[in-house]
CSV table of C-alpha atoms and ligand atoms in Angstrom, one decimal:
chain,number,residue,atom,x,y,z
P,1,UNK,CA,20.5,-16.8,-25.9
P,2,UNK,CA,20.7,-13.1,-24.3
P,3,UNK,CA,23.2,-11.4,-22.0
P,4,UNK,CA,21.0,-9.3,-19.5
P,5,UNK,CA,22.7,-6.2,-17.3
P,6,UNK,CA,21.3,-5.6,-13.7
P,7,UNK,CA,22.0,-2.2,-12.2
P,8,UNK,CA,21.8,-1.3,-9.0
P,9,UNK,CA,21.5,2.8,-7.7
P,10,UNK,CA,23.2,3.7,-4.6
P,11,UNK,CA,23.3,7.2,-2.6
P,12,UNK,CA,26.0,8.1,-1.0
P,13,UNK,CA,26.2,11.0,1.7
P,14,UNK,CA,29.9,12.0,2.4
P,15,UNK,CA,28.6,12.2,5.8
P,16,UNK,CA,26.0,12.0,8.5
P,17,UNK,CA,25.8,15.7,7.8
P,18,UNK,CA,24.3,15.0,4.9
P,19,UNK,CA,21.6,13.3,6.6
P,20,UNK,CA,18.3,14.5,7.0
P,21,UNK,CA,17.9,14.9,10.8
P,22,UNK,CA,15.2,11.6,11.4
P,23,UNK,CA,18.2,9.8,9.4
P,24,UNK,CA,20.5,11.2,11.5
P,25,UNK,CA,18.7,10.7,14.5
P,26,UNK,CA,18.3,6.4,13.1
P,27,UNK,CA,22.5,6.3,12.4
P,28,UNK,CA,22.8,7.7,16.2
P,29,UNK,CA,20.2,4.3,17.5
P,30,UNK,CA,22.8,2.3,15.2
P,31,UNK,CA,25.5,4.0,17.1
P,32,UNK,CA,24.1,3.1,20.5
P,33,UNK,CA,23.4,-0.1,19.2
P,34,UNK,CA,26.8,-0.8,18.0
P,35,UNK,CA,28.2,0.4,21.5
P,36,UNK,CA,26.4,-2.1,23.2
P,37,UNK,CA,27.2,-4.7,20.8
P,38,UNK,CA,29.1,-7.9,22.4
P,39,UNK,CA,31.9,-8.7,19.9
P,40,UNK,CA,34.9,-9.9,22.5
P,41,UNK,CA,36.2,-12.4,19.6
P,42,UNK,CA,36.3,-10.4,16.4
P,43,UNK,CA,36.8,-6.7,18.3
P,44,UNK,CA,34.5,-5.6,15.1
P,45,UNK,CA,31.1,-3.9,16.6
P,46,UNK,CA,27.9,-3.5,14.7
P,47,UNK,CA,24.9,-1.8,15.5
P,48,UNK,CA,21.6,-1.8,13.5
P,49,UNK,CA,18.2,0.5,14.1
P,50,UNK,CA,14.7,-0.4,12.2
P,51,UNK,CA,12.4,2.2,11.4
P,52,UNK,CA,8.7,0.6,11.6
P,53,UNK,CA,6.0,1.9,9.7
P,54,UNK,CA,4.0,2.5,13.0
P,55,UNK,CA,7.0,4.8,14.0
P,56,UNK,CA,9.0,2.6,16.6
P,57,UNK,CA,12.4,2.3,16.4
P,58,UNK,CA,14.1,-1.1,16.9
P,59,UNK,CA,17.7,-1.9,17.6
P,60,UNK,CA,20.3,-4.5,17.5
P,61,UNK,CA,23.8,-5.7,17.2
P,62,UNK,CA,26.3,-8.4,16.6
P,63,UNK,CA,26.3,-11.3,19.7
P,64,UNK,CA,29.3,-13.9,19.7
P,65,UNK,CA,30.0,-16.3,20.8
P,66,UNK,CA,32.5,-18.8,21.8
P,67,UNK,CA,31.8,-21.6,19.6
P,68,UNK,CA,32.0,-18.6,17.0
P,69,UNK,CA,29.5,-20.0,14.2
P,70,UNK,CA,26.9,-19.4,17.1
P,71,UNK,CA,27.2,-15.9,17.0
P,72,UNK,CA,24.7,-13.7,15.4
P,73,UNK,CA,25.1,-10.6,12.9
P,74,UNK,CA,23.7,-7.0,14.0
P,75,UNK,CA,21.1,-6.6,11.1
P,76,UNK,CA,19.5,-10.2,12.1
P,77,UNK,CA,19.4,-9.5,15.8
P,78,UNK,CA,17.5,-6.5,14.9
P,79,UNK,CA,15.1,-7.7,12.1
P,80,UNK,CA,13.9,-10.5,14.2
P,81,UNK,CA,13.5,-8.3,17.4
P,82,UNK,CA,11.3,-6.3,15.3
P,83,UNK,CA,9.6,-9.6,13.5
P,84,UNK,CA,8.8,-11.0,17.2
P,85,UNK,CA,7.2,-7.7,19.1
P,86,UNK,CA,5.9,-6.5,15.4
P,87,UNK,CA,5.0,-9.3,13.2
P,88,UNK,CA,2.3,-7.7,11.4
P,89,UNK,CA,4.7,-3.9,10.9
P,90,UNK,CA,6.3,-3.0,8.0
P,91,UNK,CA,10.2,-2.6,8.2
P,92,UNK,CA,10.6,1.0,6.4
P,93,UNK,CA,14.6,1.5,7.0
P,94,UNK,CA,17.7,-0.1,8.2
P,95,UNK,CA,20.2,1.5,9.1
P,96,UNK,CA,23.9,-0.4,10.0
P,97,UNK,CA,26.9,1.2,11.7
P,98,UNK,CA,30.4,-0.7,12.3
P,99,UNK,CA,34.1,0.0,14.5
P,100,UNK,CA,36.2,-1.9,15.5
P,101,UNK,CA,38.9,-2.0,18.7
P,102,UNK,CA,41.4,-2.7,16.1
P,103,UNK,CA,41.7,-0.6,13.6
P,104,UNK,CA,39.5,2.4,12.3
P,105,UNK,CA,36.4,1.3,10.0
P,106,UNK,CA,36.4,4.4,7.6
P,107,UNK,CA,34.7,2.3,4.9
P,108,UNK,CA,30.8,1.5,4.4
P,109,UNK,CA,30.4,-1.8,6.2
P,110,UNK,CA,27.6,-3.4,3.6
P,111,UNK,CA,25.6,-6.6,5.1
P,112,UNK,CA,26.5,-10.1,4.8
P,113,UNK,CA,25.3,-12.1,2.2
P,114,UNK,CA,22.7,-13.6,5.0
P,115,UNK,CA,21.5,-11.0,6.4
P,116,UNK,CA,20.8,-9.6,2.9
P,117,UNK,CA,18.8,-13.0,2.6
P,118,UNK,CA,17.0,-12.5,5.5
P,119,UNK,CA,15.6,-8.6,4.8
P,120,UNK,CA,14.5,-9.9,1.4
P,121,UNK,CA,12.4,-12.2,3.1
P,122,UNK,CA,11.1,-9.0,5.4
P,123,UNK,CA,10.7,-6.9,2.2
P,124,UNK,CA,9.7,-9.7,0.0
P,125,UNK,CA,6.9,-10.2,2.4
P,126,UNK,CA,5.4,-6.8,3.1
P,127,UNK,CA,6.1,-6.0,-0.2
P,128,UNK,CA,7.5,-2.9,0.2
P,129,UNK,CA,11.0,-1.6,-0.1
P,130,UNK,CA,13.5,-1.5,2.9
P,131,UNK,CA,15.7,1.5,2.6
P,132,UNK,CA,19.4,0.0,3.6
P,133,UNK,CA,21.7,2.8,5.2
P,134,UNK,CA,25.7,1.5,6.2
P,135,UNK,CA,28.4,3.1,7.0
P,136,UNK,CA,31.4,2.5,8.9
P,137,UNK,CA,32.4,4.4,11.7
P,138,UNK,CA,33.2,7.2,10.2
P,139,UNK,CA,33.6,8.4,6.4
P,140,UNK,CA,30.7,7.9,3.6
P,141,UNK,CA,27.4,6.3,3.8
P,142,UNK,CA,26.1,4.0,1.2
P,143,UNK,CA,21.9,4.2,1.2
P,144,UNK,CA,20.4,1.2,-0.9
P,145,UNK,CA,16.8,1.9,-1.8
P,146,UNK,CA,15.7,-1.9,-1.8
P,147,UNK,CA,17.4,-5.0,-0.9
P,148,UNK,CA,16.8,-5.7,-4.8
P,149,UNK,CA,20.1,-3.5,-5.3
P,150,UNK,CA,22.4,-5.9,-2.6
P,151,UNK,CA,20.9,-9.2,-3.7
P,152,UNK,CA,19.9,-9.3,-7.4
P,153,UNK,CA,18.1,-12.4,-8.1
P,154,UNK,CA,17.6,-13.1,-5.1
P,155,UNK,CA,16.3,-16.6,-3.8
P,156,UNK,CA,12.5,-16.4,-2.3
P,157,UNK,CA,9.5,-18.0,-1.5
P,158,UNK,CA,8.0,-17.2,-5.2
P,159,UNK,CA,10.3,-20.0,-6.2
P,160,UNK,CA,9.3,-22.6,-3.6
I,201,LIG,N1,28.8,-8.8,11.4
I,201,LIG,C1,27.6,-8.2,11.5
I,201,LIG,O1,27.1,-8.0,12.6
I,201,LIG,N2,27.0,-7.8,10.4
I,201,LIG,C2,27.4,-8.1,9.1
I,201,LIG,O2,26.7,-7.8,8.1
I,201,LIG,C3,28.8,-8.5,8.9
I,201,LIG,C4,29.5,-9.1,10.1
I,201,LIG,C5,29.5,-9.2,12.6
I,201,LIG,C6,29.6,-10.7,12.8
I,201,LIG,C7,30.8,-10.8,13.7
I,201,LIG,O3,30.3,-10.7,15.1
I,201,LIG,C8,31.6,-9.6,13.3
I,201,LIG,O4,30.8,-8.7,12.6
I,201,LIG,C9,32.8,-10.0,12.5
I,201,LIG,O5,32.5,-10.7,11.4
């Protein structure tokens, strides 16, 4: 028997200042993303912009819904908008943005457990890392440098 110790390295910028200006320019798609997001239940917007390897930029955000388990998380919306128009394109960046109507988000707004399973299956299969930028609406950003460092151990198709 052995006790093992998984690390995970994080950047954090105190703000988009910090940013060099193409990873500025990718928080500012989130941004646009996030204002455009349709969140009437929770009041809590997200916005999510791809970077593709062949340069295109892809956005999306959070979609509820009534029946609210049939709603749909920003980074999601995104990644498969980019899977569908770009199947064979590698998935560089993401970069995720979050407010809310109710109260200010000045914390890093990290992605849900499923949509961290769903860009390991993304990075798993181009096998190549995703950078992971979040932030909140204002205050710090948290950059991940591979999915690896939000879901250790994850579950993939190497154990099917
Ligand atoms: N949400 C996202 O879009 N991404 C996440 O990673 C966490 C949560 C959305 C889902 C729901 O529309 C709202 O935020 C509140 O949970």
């Amino acid at each position: 028997m052995k006790e093992i110790k998984i690390t995970s390295k994080f950047t954090i910028y105190e703000n988009s200042n910090e940013l060099s200006s193409s990873n500025k320019s990718l928080l500012l798609k989130a941004i646009e993303a996030r204002n455009n997001a349709y969140s009437p239940y929770s009041k809590f917007s997200v916005g999510a912009s791809l970077l593709l390897e062949n340069g295109k930029i892809i956005l999306g955000n959070n979609q509820e819904n009534a029946a609210y388990p049939s709603g749909m998380c920003a980074e999601r919306v995104a990644i498969w908008n980019a899977a569908s128009q770009y199947p064979k394109i590698k998935i560089q960046k993401i970069f995720i943005s979050a407010s809310s109507k109710i109260s200010i988000v000045n914390k890093p707004v990290s992605p849900c457990g499923a949509c961290r399973q769903t860009i390991t299956e993304y990075e798993v299969n181009q096998a190549q890392n995703i950078e992971i930028f979040f932030t909140g609406e204002t205050g710090k950003i948290i950059q991940a440098n591979s999915i690896n460092d939000l879901l250790p151990l994850a579950f993939d198709k190497t154990l099917l």
